[in-house]
Each structure stands twice: as C-alpha cells, then as structure tokens.
PDB file of C-alpha atoms and ligand atoms in Angstrom:
ATOM      1  CA  MET C1361       0.195 -90.895 -68.936  1.00  0.00           C
ATOM      2  CA  ASN C1362       2.022 -92.222 -71.971  1.00  0.00           C
ATOM      3  CA  ASN C1363       5.318 -94.047 -71.493  1.00  0.00           C
ATOM      4  CA  LYS C1364       6.322 -94.357 -75.141  1.00  0.00           C
ATOM      5  CA  SER C1365       9.469 -92.595 -76.323  1.00  0.00           C
ATOM      6  CA  ILE C1366       9.761 -89.168 -77.909  1.00  0.00           C
ATOM      7  CA  GLY C1367      11.245 -89.181 -81.415  1.00  0.00           C
ATOM      8  CA  VAL C1368      13.488 -86.255 -82.341  1.00  0.00           C
ATOM      9  CA  PHE C1369      15.348 -85.628 -85.584  1.00  0.00           C
ATOM     10  CA  ASP C1370      17.561 -83.181 -87.416  1.00  0.00           C
ATOM     11  CA  SER C1371      19.995 -83.317 -90.300  1.00  0.00           C
ATOM     12  CA  GLY C1372      22.885 -83.824 -87.875  1.00  0.00           C
ATOM     13  CA  LEU C1373      24.093 -82.540 -84.531  1.00  0.00           C
ATOM     14  CA  GLY C1374      21.835 -79.491 -84.382  1.00  0.00           C
ATOM     15  CA  GLY C1375      18.787 -81.244 -82.937  1.00  0.00           C
ATOM     16  CA  LEU C1376      20.816 -82.102 -79.861  1.00  0.00           C
ATOM     17  CA  THR C1377      20.158 -78.506 -78.782  1.00  0.00           C
ATOM     18  CA  ALA C1378      16.526 -79.605 -78.363  1.00  0.00           C
ATOM     19  CA  VAL C1379      17.479 -82.972 -76.853  1.00  0.00           C
ATOM     20  CA  LYS C1380      19.666 -81.333 -74.214  1.00  0.00           C
ATOM     21  CA  GLN C1381      16.778 -79.175 -73.102  1.00  0.00           C
ATOM     22  CA  ILE C1382      14.257 -82.052 -73.235  1.00  0.00           C
ATOM     23  CA  MET C1383      16.563 -84.044 -70.941  1.00  0.00           C
ATOM     24  CA  LYS C1384      16.555 -81.117 -68.533  1.00  0.00           C
ATOM     25  CA  GLU C1385      12.849 -80.237 -68.717  1.00  0.00           C
ATOM     26  CA  LEU C1386      11.533 -83.800 -68.930  1.00  0.00           C
ATOM     27  CA  PRO C1387      13.963 -86.131 -67.149  1.00  0.00           C
ATOM     28  CA  ASN C1388      11.407 -88.978 -67.056  1.00  0.00           C
ATOM     29  CA  GLU C1389      11.140 -89.190 -70.833  1.00  0.00           C
ATOM     30  CA  ASN C1390      12.776 -91.692 -73.186  1.00  0.00           C
ATOM     31  CA  ILE C1391      14.249 -90.143 -76.313  1.00  0.00           C
ATOM     32  CA  ILE C1392      15.143 -91.628 -79.672  1.00  0.00           C
ATOM     33  CA  TYR C1393      17.260 -89.234 -81.689  1.00  0.00           C
ATOM     34  CA  PHE C1394      18.017 -89.450 -85.382  1.00  0.00           C
ATOM     35  CA  GLY C1395      20.724 -87.251 -86.936  1.00  0.00           C
ATOM     36  CA  ASP C1396      20.720 -87.560 -90.714  1.00  0.00           C
ATOM     37  CA  THR C1397      24.479 -87.057 -90.897  1.00  0.00           C
ATOM     38  CA  GLY C1398      24.745 -88.813 -94.243  1.00  0.00           C
ATOM     39  CA  ARG C1399      22.578 -86.169 -95.937  1.00  0.00           C
ATOM     40  CA  VAL C1400      23.470 -83.033 -93.981  1.00  0.00           C
ATOM     41  CA  PRO C1401      23.023 -80.154 -94.819  1.00  0.00           C
ATOM     42  CA  TYR C1402      19.290 -79.875 -95.476  1.00  0.00           C
ATOM     43  CA  GLY C1403      19.307 -76.104 -95.669  1.00  0.00           C
ATOM     44  CA  THR C1404      20.809 -75.844 -99.143  1.00  0.00           C
ATOM     45  CA  ARG C1405      18.467 -78.450-100.716  1.00  0.00           C
ATOM     46  CA  SER C1406      15.379 -77.907-102.826  1.00  0.00           C
ATOM     47  CA  ARG C1407      12.004 -77.985-101.102  1.00  0.00           C
ATOM     48  CA  ASP C1408      11.187 -81.318-102.781  1.00  0.00           C
ATOM     49  CA  THR C1409      14.307 -82.898-101.349  1.00  0.00           C
ATOM     50  CA  ILE C1410      13.622 -81.489 -97.881  1.00  0.00           C
ATOM     51  CA  LEU C1411      10.087 -82.925 -98.095  1.00  0.00           C
ATOM     52  CA  LYS C1412      11.427 -86.321 -99.107  1.00  0.00           C
ATOM     53  CA  TYR C1413      14.030 -86.389 -96.319  1.00  0.00           C
ATOM     54  CA  THR C1414      11.529 -85.213 -93.720  1.00  0.00           C
ATOM     55  CA  ARG C1415       9.015 -87.912 -94.650  1.00  0.00           C
ATOM     56  CA  GLY C1416      11.729 -90.578 -94.496  1.00  0.00           C
ATOM     57  CA  ASP C1417      12.975 -89.371 -91.101  1.00  0.00           C
ATOM     58  CA  ILE C1418       9.439 -89.464 -89.696  1.00  0.00           C
ATOM     59  CA  ARG C1419       8.830 -92.949 -91.109  1.00  0.00           C
ATOM     60  CA  PHE C1420      12.052 -94.160 -89.491  1.00  0.00           C
ATOM     61  CA  LEU C1421      11.134 -92.771 -86.063  1.00  0.00           C
ATOM     62  CA  LYS C1422       7.638 -94.197 -86.361  1.00  0.00           C
ATOM     63  CA  THR C1423       9.125 -97.700 -86.478  1.00  0.00           C
ATOM     64  CA  PHE C1424       9.783 -97.256 -82.717  1.00  0.00           C
ATOM     65  CA  ASP C1425       6.119 -96.521 -82.012  1.00  0.00           C
ATOM     66  CA  VAL C1426       7.022 -93.134 -80.522  1.00  0.00           C
ATOM     67  CA  LYS C1427       4.254 -90.985 -78.993  1.00  0.00           C
ATOM     68  CA  ILE C1428       5.272 -87.715 -80.630  1.00  0.00           C
ATOM     69  CA  ILE C1429       7.870 -86.488 -83.107  1.00  0.00           C
ATOM     70  CA  VAL C1430       9.855 -83.305 -82.626  1.00  0.00           C
ATOM     71  CA  ILE C1431      11.318 -81.872 -85.795  1.00  0.00           C
ATOM     72  CA  ALA C1432      14.373 -80.286 -84.211  1.00  0.00           C
ATOM     73  CA  CYS C1433      15.348 -78.723 -87.507  1.00  0.00           C
ATOM     74  CA  GLY C1434      14.410 -75.224 -88.605  1.00  0.00           C
ATOM     75  CA  THR C1435      14.652 -76.167 -92.262  1.00  0.00           C
ATOM     76  CA  ALA C1436      12.314 -79.164 -92.118  1.00  0.00           C
ATOM     77  CA  SER C1437       9.992 -77.324 -89.719  1.00  0.00           C
ATOM     78  CA  SER C1438       9.589 -74.390 -92.089  1.00  0.00           C
ATOM     79  CA  ALA C1439       9.927 -75.940 -95.545  1.00  0.00           C
ATOM     80  CA  ALA C1440       8.201 -79.286 -94.930  1.00  0.00           C
ATOM     81  CA  LEU C1441       6.100 -79.497 -91.771  1.00  0.00           C
ATOM     82  CA  PRO C1442       3.186 -77.285 -92.897  1.00  0.00           C
ATOM     83  CA  ALA C1443       2.756 -79.499 -95.984  1.00  0.00           C
ATOM     84  CA  ILE C1444       3.142 -82.928 -94.413  1.00  0.00           C
ATOM     85  CA  LYS C1445       1.810 -82.761 -90.883  1.00  0.00           C
ATOM     86  CA  ASP C1446      -1.563 -84.268 -91.799  1.00  0.00           C
ATOM     87  CA  GLU C1447       0.015 -87.193 -93.630  1.00  0.00           C
ATOM     88  CA  PHE C1448       0.924 -88.990 -90.396  1.00  0.00           C
ATOM     89  CA  ASP C1449      -1.247 -90.398 -87.606  1.00  0.00           C
ATOM     90  CA  ILE C1450       0.987 -89.031 -84.857  1.00  0.00           C
ATOM     91  CA  PRO C1451       1.528 -85.587 -83.327  1.00  0.00           C
ATOM     92  CA  ILE C1452       4.462 -83.772 -84.943  1.00  0.00           C
ATOM     93  CA  ILE C1453       5.828 -80.471 -83.708  1.00  0.00           C
ATOM     94  CA  GLY C1454       8.478 -78.181 -85.180  1.00  0.00           C
ATOM     95  CA  VAL C1455      10.651 -75.393 -83.844  1.00  0.00           C
ATOM     96  CA  ILE C1456       9.122 -72.324 -85.500  1.00  0.00           C
ATOM     97  CA  ASP C1457       6.052 -71.636 -83.323  1.00  0.00           C
ATOM     98  CA  ALA C1458       7.968 -72.051 -80.075  1.00  0.00           C
ATOM     99  CA  ALA C1459      10.840 -69.778 -81.161  1.00  0.00           C
ATOM    100  CA  VAL C1460       8.462 -67.108 -82.467  1.00  0.00           C
ATOM    101  CA  TYR C1461       6.480 -67.172 -79.236  1.00  0.00           C
ATOM    102  CA  ALA C1462       9.664 -66.655 -77.205  1.00  0.00           C
ATOM    103  CA  ALA C1463      10.927 -63.886 -79.514  1.00  0.00           C
ATOM    104  CA  VAL C1464       7.770 -61.783 -79.541  1.00  0.00           C
ATOM    105  CA  ARG C1465       7.684 -61.944 -75.751  1.00  0.00           C
ATOM    106  CA  ALA C1466      11.355 -61.021 -75.457  1.00  0.00           C
ATOM    107  CA  THR C1467      11.550 -58.009 -77.761  1.00  0.00           C
ATOM    108  CA  ARG C1468      11.177 -54.534 -76.303  1.00  0.00           C
ATOM    109  CA  ASN C1469      11.820 -52.486 -79.440  1.00  0.00           C
ATOM    110  CA  ASN C1470       9.870 -54.775 -81.835  1.00  0.00           C
ATOM    111  CA  LYS C1471      12.966 -55.424 -83.949  1.00  0.00           C
ATOM    112  CA  ILE C1472      13.659 -59.110 -84.326  1.00  0.00           C
ATOM    113  CA  GLY C1473      16.521 -60.643 -86.287  1.00  0.00           C
ATOM    114  CA  ILE C1474      16.174 -64.131 -87.746  1.00  0.00           C
ATOM    115  CA  ILE C1475      19.058 -66.270 -88.893  1.00  0.00           C
ATOM    116  CA  GLY C1476      18.697 -69.702 -90.436  1.00  0.00           C
ATOM    117  CA  THR C1477      19.551 -71.852 -93.390  1.00  0.00           C
ATOM    118  CA  GLN C1478      18.736 -70.823 -96.948  1.00  0.00           C
ATOM    119  CA  GLY C1479      15.730 -73.175 -96.952  1.00  0.00           C
ATOM    120  CA  THR C1480      14.347 -71.644 -93.760  1.00  0.00           C
ATOM    121  CA  ILE C1481      14.869 -68.037 -94.760  1.00  0.00           C
ATOM    122  CA  LYS C1482      13.455 -68.669 -98.236  1.00  0.00           C
ATOM    123  CA  SER C1483      10.301 -70.174 -96.737  1.00  0.00           C
ATOM    124  CA  GLY C1484       9.558 -66.899 -94.892  1.00  0.00           C
ATOM    125  CA  GLU C1485       7.846 -68.913 -92.108  1.00  0.00           C
ATOM    126  CA  TYR C1486       9.427 -67.080 -89.188  1.00  0.00           C
ATOM    127  CA  GLU C1487       8.476 -63.646 -90.535  1.00  0.00           C
ATOM    128  CA  LYS C1488       4.978 -64.847 -91.383  1.00  0.00           C
ATOM    129  CA  GLN C1489       4.373 -66.115 -87.887  1.00  0.00           C
ATOM    130  CA  ILE C1490       5.933 -63.076 -86.188  1.00  0.00           C
ATOM    131  CA  LYS C1491       3.702 -60.742 -88.204  1.00  0.00           C
ATOM    132  CA  ALA C1492       0.707 -62.908 -87.389  1.00  0.00           C
ATOM    133  CA  TYR C1493       1.355 -62.178 -83.699  1.00  0.00           C
ATOM    134  CA  ASN C1494       1.885 -58.485 -84.256  1.00  0.00           C
ATOM    135  CA  SER C1495       1.939 -56.810 -87.655  1.00  0.00           C
ATOM    136  CA  GLU C1496       3.956 -53.907 -86.190  1.00  0.00           C
ATOM    137  CA  MET C1497       7.019 -56.076 -85.644  1.00  0.00           C
ATOM    138  CA  HIS C1498      10.065 -55.403 -87.824  1.00  0.00           C
ATOM    139  CA  THR C1499      11.983 -58.452 -88.935  1.00  0.00           C
ATOM    140  CA  PHE C1500      15.459 -58.756 -90.429  1.00  0.00           C
ATOM    141  CA  ALA C1501      16.294 -62.162 -91.847  1.00  0.00           C
ATOM    142  CA  LYS C1502      19.578 -63.583 -93.061  1.00  0.00           C
ATOM    143  CA  ALA C1503      20.640 -66.998 -94.346  1.00  0.00           C
ATOM    144  CA  CYS C1504      23.962 -68.204 -92.922  1.00  0.00           C
ATOM    145  CA  PRO C1505      24.776 -71.295 -95.031  1.00  0.00           C
ATOM    146  CA  LEU C1506      28.321 -71.808 -93.777  1.00  0.00           C
ATOM    147  CA  PHE C1507      27.386 -72.084 -90.105  1.00  0.00           C
ATOM    148  CA  VAL C1508      26.179 -75.700 -90.374  1.00  0.00           C
ATOM    149  CA  PRO C1509      29.417 -77.129 -91.850  1.00  0.00           C
ATOM    150  CA  ILE C1510      31.407 -75.184 -89.262  1.00  0.00           C
ATOM    151  CA  VAL C1511      29.407 -76.826 -86.468  1.00  0.00           C
ATOM    152  CA  GLU C1512      29.330 -80.317 -87.996  1.00  0.00           C
ATOM    153  CA  ASN C1513      33.108 -80.214 -88.337  1.00  0.00           C
ATOM    154  CA  GLY C1514      33.729 -79.102 -84.779  1.00  0.00           C
ATOM    155  CA  HIS C1515      34.961 -75.579 -85.559  1.00  0.00           C
ATOM    156  CA  SER C1516      32.406 -73.687 -83.492  1.00  0.00           C
ATOM    157  CA  ASP C1517      34.848 -71.801 -81.309  1.00  0.00           C
ATOM    158  CA  THR C1518      37.465 -70.756 -83.840  1.00  0.00           C
ATOM    159  CA  GLN C1519      38.654 -67.671 -85.625  1.00  0.00           C
ATOM    160  CA  VAL C1520      36.899 -68.874 -88.789  1.00  0.00           C
ATOM    161  CA  ALA C1521      33.612 -68.969 -86.893  1.00  0.00           C
ATOM    162  CA  ARG C1522      34.212 -65.417 -85.614  1.00  0.00           C
ATOM    163  CA  LEU C1523      34.876 -64.127 -89.130  1.00  0.00           C
ATOM    164  CA  LEU C1524      31.733 -65.768 -90.465  1.00  0.00           C
ATOM    165  CA  VAL C1525      29.630 -64.406 -87.634  1.00  0.00           C
ATOM    166  CA  GLU C1526      30.839 -60.918 -88.420  1.00  0.00           C
ATOM    167  CA  GLU C1527      30.216 -61.383 -92.134  1.00  0.00           C
ATOM    168  CA  TYR C1528      26.689 -62.722 -91.696  1.00  0.00           C
ATOM    169  CA  LEU C1529      25.475 -60.680 -88.742  1.00  0.00           C
ATOM    170  CA  GLU C1530      26.795 -57.203 -89.501  1.00  0.00           C
ATOM    171  CA  ASP C1531      23.613 -55.977 -91.223  1.00  0.00           C
ATOM    172  CA  ILE C1532      21.347 -57.374 -88.570  1.00  0.00           C
ATOM    173  CA  ARG C1533      23.405 -55.837 -85.785  1.00  0.00           C
ATOM    174  CA  ASN C1534      23.334 -52.484 -87.588  1.00  0.00           C
ATOM    175  CA  GLN C1535      19.531 -52.613 -87.652  1.00  0.00           C
ATOM    176  CA  GLY C1536      19.494 -52.444 -83.861  1.00  0.00           C
ATOM    177  CA  VAL C1537      17.566 -55.643 -83.194  1.00  0.00           C
ATOM    178  CA  ASP C1538      17.186 -56.467 -79.500  1.00  0.00           C
ATOM    179  CA  THR C1539      16.226 -60.100 -80.128  1.00  0.00           C
ATOM    180  CA  LEU C1540      17.809 -62.610 -82.468  1.00  0.00           C
ATOM    181  CA  ILE C1541      16.212 -65.947 -83.327  1.00  0.00           C
ATOM    182  CA  LEU C1542      18.796 -68.672 -83.860  1.00  0.00           C
ATOM    183  CA  GLY C1543      16.411 -70.223 -86.368  1.00  0.00           C
ATOM    184  CA  CYS C1544      18.581 -73.212 -87.161  1.00  0.00           C
ATOM    185  CA  THR C1545      19.107 -75.699 -84.363  1.00  0.00           C
ATOM    186  CA  HIS C1546      22.806 -75.931 -85.185  1.00  0.00           C
ATOM    187  CA  TYR C1547      23.394 -72.293 -84.315  1.00  0.00           C
ATOM    188  CA  PRO C1548      23.250 -72.507 -80.509  1.00  0.00           C
ATOM    189  CA  LEU C1549      26.515 -74.426 -80.802  1.00  0.00           C
ATOM    190  CA  LEU C1550      27.908 -71.088 -82.020  1.00  0.00           C
ATOM    191  CA  GLU C1551      26.197 -69.180 -79.245  1.00  0.00           C
ATOM    192  CA  ARG C1552      29.378 -68.001 -77.575  1.00  0.00           C
ATOM    193  CA  VAL C1553      30.751 -66.322 -80.726  1.00  0.00           C
ATOM    194  CA  ILE C1554      27.356 -64.963 -81.726  1.00  0.00           C
ATOM    195  CA  ARG C1555      26.926 -63.477 -78.254  1.00  0.00           C
ATOM    196  CA  GLU C1556      30.394 -61.923 -78.343  1.00  0.00           C
ATOM    197  CA  TYR C1557      29.506 -60.192 -81.602  1.00  0.00           C
ATOM    198  CA  MET C1558      25.901 -59.163 -80.867  1.00  0.00           C
ATOM    199  CA  GLY C1559      26.506 -58.069 -77.264  1.00  0.00           C
ATOM    200  CA  ASP C1560      24.792 -59.046 -74.023  1.00  0.00           C
ATOM    201  CA  GLU C1561      21.875 -56.683 -74.506  1.00  0.00           C
ATOM    202  CA  VAL C1562      20.552 -58.747 -77.433  1.00  0.00           C
ATOM    203  CA  THR C1563      18.381 -61.719 -76.415  1.00  0.00           C
ATOM    204  CA  LEU C1564      19.297 -64.856 -78.327  1.00  0.00           C
ATOM    205  CA  ILE C1565      16.428 -67.276 -78.896  1.00  0.00           C
ATOM    206  CA  ASN C1566      17.530 -70.909 -79.047  1.00  0.00           C
ATOM    207  CA  SER C1567      14.910 -72.604 -81.232  1.00  0.00           C
ATOM    208  CA  GLY C1568      15.883 -76.096 -80.038  1.00  0.00           C
ATOM    209  CA  ALA C1569      15.538 -75.187 -76.376  1.00  0.00           C
ATOM    210  CA  GLU C1570      12.245 -73.387 -76.994  1.00  0.00           C
ATOM    211  CA  VAL C1571      10.652 -76.404 -78.663  1.00  0.00           C
ATOM    212  CA  ALA C1572      11.593 -78.480 -75.609  1.00  0.00           C
ATOM    213  CA  LYS C1573       9.711 -76.056 -73.360  1.00  0.00           C
ATOM    214  CA  TYR C1574       6.728 -76.180 -75.689  1.00  0.00           C
ATOM    215  CA  LEU C1575       6.889 -79.989 -75.705  1.00  0.00           C
ATOM    216  CA  LYS C1576       6.767 -80.058 -71.919  1.00  0.00           C
ATOM    217  CA  LYS C1577       3.616 -77.947 -71.922  1.00  0.00           C
ATOM    218  CA  LYS C1578       1.977 -80.007 -74.636  1.00  0.00           C
ATOM    219  CA  LEU C1579       2.691 -83.391 -73.020  1.00  0.00           C
ATOM    220  CA  GLY C1580       1.485 -82.059 -69.671  1.00  0.00           C
ATOM    221  CA  ASN C1581      -1.734 -80.582 -71.085  1.00  0.00           C
ATOM    222  CA  GLU C1582      -2.530 -83.722 -73.047  1.00  0.00           C
ATOM    223  CA  ASP C1583      -1.759 -86.186 -70.259  1.00  0.00           C
ATOM    224  CA  MET C1584       1.082 -87.699 -72.279  1.00  0.00           C
ATOM    225  CA  LEU C1585       3.926 -87.507 -69.742  1.00  0.00           C
ATOM    226  CA  ASN C1586       6.002 -90.545 -68.856  1.00  0.00           C
ATOM    227  CA  ASP C1587       5.704 -91.674 -65.226  1.00  0.00           C
ATOM    228  CA  GLY C1588       9.402 -92.616 -65.175  1.00  0.00           C
ATOM    229  CA  THR C1589       9.225 -95.941 -66.978  1.00  0.00           C
ATOM    230  CA  VAL C1590      12.330 -96.649 -69.036  1.00  0.00           C
ATOM    231  CA  CYS C1591      11.673 -98.360 -72.402  1.00  0.00           C
ATOM    232  CA  GLY C1592      14.833-100.308 -73.230  1.00  0.00           C
ATOM    233  CA  GLU C1593      17.393 -97.575 -72.844  1.00  0.00           C
ATOM    234  CA  ARG C1594      16.463 -94.058 -71.807  1.00  0.00           C
ATOM    235  CA  TYR C1595      18.340 -92.423 -74.668  1.00  0.00           C
ATOM    236  CA  ARG C1596      19.107 -93.907 -78.067  1.00  0.00           C
ATOM    237  CA  TYR C1597      20.850 -92.216 -80.960  1.00  0.00           C
ATOM    238  CA  TYR C1598      20.872 -93.092 -84.653  1.00  0.00           C
ATOM    239  CA  VAL C1599      22.833 -91.564 -87.501  1.00  0.00           C
ATOM    240  CA  SER C1600      23.059 -92.237 -91.228  1.00  0.00           C
ATOM    241  CA  ASP C1601      26.848 -91.870 -91.485  1.00  0.00           C
ATOM    242  CA  ASP C1602      30.005 -91.956 -89.353  1.00  0.00           C
ATOM    243  CA  ILE C1603      29.296 -92.877 -85.731  1.00  0.00           C
ATOM    244  CA  ALA C1604      32.598 -91.807 -84.173  1.00  0.00           C
ATOM    245  CA  GLY C1605      32.377 -88.111 -85.106  1.00  0.00           C
ATOM    246  CA  PHE C1606      28.828 -87.889 -83.825  1.00  0.00           C
ATOM    247  CA  GLU C1607      29.722 -89.616 -80.567  1.00  0.00           C
ATOM    248  CA  GLU C1608      32.595 -87.258 -79.959  1.00  0.00           C
ATOM    249  CA  LEU C1609      30.961 -83.915 -80.789  1.00  0.00           C
ATOM    250  CA  GLY C1610      27.522 -84.962 -79.572  1.00  0.00           C
ATOM    251  CA  GLY C1611      28.930 -86.159 -76.266  1.00  0.00           C
ATOM    252  CA  ILE C1612      30.779 -82.872 -75.720  1.00  0.00           C
ATOM    253  CA  PHE C1613      27.704 -80.870 -76.504  1.00  0.00           C
ATOM    254  CA  LEU C1614      25.319 -82.954 -74.379  1.00  0.00           C
ATOM    255  CA  GLU C1615      27.895 -83.093 -71.582  1.00  0.00           C
ATOM    256  CA  ARG C1616      27.315 -86.828 -71.263  1.00  0.00           C
ATOM    257  CA  GLU C1617      29.011 -89.924 -72.564  1.00  0.00           C
ATOM    258  CA  ILE C1618      27.197 -91.291 -75.620  1.00  0.00           C
ATOM    259  CA  ASN C1619      29.898 -93.688 -76.795  1.00  0.00           C
ATOM    260  CA  GLY C1620      28.406 -97.069 -77.601  1.00  0.00           C
ATOM    261  CA  GLN C1621      24.859 -95.666 -77.720  1.00  0.00           C
ATOM    262  CA  VAL C1622      24.910 -94.527 -81.349  1.00  0.00           C
ATOM    263  CA  ASN C1623      23.830 -96.819 -84.189  1.00  0.00           C
ATOM    264  CA  LYS C1624      24.073 -96.347 -87.916  1.00  0.00           C
ATOM    265  CA  ILE C1625      21.053 -96.923 -90.161  1.00  0.00           C
ATOM    266  CA  ASP C1626      20.311 -96.788 -93.872  1.00  0.00           C
ATOM    267  CA  ILE C1627      17.799 -93.954 -94.029  1.00  0.00           C
ATOM    268  CA  GLU C1628      17.203 -94.461 -97.749  1.00  0.00           C
ATOM    269  CA  LYS C1629      15.129 -97.511 -96.813  1.00  0.00           C
ATOM    270  CA  TYR C1630      12.454 -95.412 -95.135  1.00  0.00           C
TER     271      TYR C1630
HETATM  272  N1  DGL B 256      19.706 -77.869 -87.975  1.00  0.00           N
HETATM  273  C1  DGL B 256      18.881 -77.731 -89.123  1.00  0.00           C
HETATM  274  C2  DGL B 256      18.066 -76.491 -89.098  1.00  0.00           C
HETATM  275  O1  DGL B 256      17.646 -76.150 -88.010  1.00  0.00           O
HETATM  276  C3  DGL B 256      19.451 -78.159 -90.433  1.00  0.00           C
HETATM  277  C4  DGL B 256      20.640 -77.466 -90.934  1.00  0.00           C
HETATM  278  C5  DGL B 256      21.075 -78.043 -92.258  1.00  0.00           C
HETATM  279  O2  DGL B 256      21.158 -79.256 -92.358  1.00  0.00           O
HETATM  280  O3  DGL B 256      21.277 -77.256 -93.181  1.00  0.00           O
HETATM  281  O4  DGL B 256      17.775 -75.866 -90.067  1.00  0.00           O
END
C-alpha cells in the first residue's frame, strides 16, 4: 500500500485524457495534475527544449512527494523519457509502451497508423516499439501539428477540425489501416471527428487511457495502491498560464466541476 499521490503532466489539456481514465480505473487514488499551458505546444519544439521542459515538470511534481509520475504526453514520452528516466529516484512511466501494447493486440491486418506531434513522429519511438513486438507489422505515421492548437482553443468539434482531420488522415486511411494510435494525448478530444472520418471498423487507441490501464496494473503488482486515504484534496490541478480557460475546457472534458481547484505556478523556477 502507498497512499501518496500520483503526479501526471502534459503540455496542456491533453493529459486529462489519462487523468479521466485514472479516475475511473483507480478511484481511490489522489492525483496532482500539471498542464504546462504557458509553454504549450511541446510537439513543435527541439529535443533539447522538450528535455528541459520535461525535467522541470518532473521536478515540480516531485515537490509533492508523489509516488509515481505519469508522463501523459506523447512528445515528452518519446523525445525525453528514454534519456531522462534514470535521472530521478522515482518511477516514471510514459504513454508509448501502453499504446503500442494495445495496438498490436488490436490489429488484425497488421497495419497500424500512428498520429502524433512532430516531436513524437520524428523520434520514431512508436514504430520502433511496434516492430520490436512484431517485425512484420506495417506502420504509417503522420505528424498533425495543428491538432493541438485546435484542442487547446476549444475547437474540437468544428468544421475546421473536420477539414484538418481529412487533410492529415487521408493517406493513412488510404493505406487500409485497421488500427490507429492517437499518439498525442490531446487527440482523443478530437475522437468524434476522427472516428467519423476513419469509420467504425478502425480501432482508435487512446494513448492517455491506455497508460491509465497500465498504471493500474503496475501499482497493483508493486503493492503501491492507495487504500482510500485522501491526502489534502483528492484531485489538484496546476497550470503555468490562464486558469479560467483550463477550468472551463478541462471541466467539460472531465465531466466534473474543477472551478476553484486549479492553481497557477511559475514552472520556470523548477
Ligand atoms: N499532448 C502532448 C502529446 O501527447 C503534447 C502536445 C503538444 O504540446 O504539442 O504529445
């Protein structure tokens, strides 16, 4: 048993796709979420910058003495986690392994599409791990840089989103993939329009939700589950920029009131 909180971070709203699932899978757990809204997007930054941001985000969450950190960000998980995971004396998990595991189990025709930020796609981590499972798998990857601003600005269910989905996903759809990894945690907020375009026969893998399932297994196996003890407040949220926008969109997405629970911090200090 371990009653400390779970630390989760992303560049903005995207990591809430993991938080929502953690709340469902692990209702006894306390969660501290950090959305680096002042520095979003991460996906278009250089690897050095992503490394710097990731280290700072981890240092911030460590100030709460959390028991584990979930990098609910495809970009930081692929471009930074492999390089930095041994720098910290705390377990840190990212979204890639969990999403790959779900995708290789879901595909029937061995054709898997991967969409993510430029940083994620450039890292090649998803393809590398898929091929490590099965070298016969065919992968089709595409960076979708405009999806994150669409989500962060609350335009997920608009005509603009539909046009972008068509623009970005046409090639992948034409390849006949039967499984598509939403390799950026922001993308499940576009799930409805992506599903409309790809069709119901394509399995969409939500990387945020998959890491939550993996987390549940890990905490269970390692006797790290919370027995129901609440530390302070069950859920706390921090951002590095405007609180109001995060409260509004985050609350809608999580389907719970988060007004008054979000605090702003200066992430540059960490
Ligand atoms: N949600 C993040 C990801 O999964 C970051 C997106 C961004 O900031 O570009 O990649």
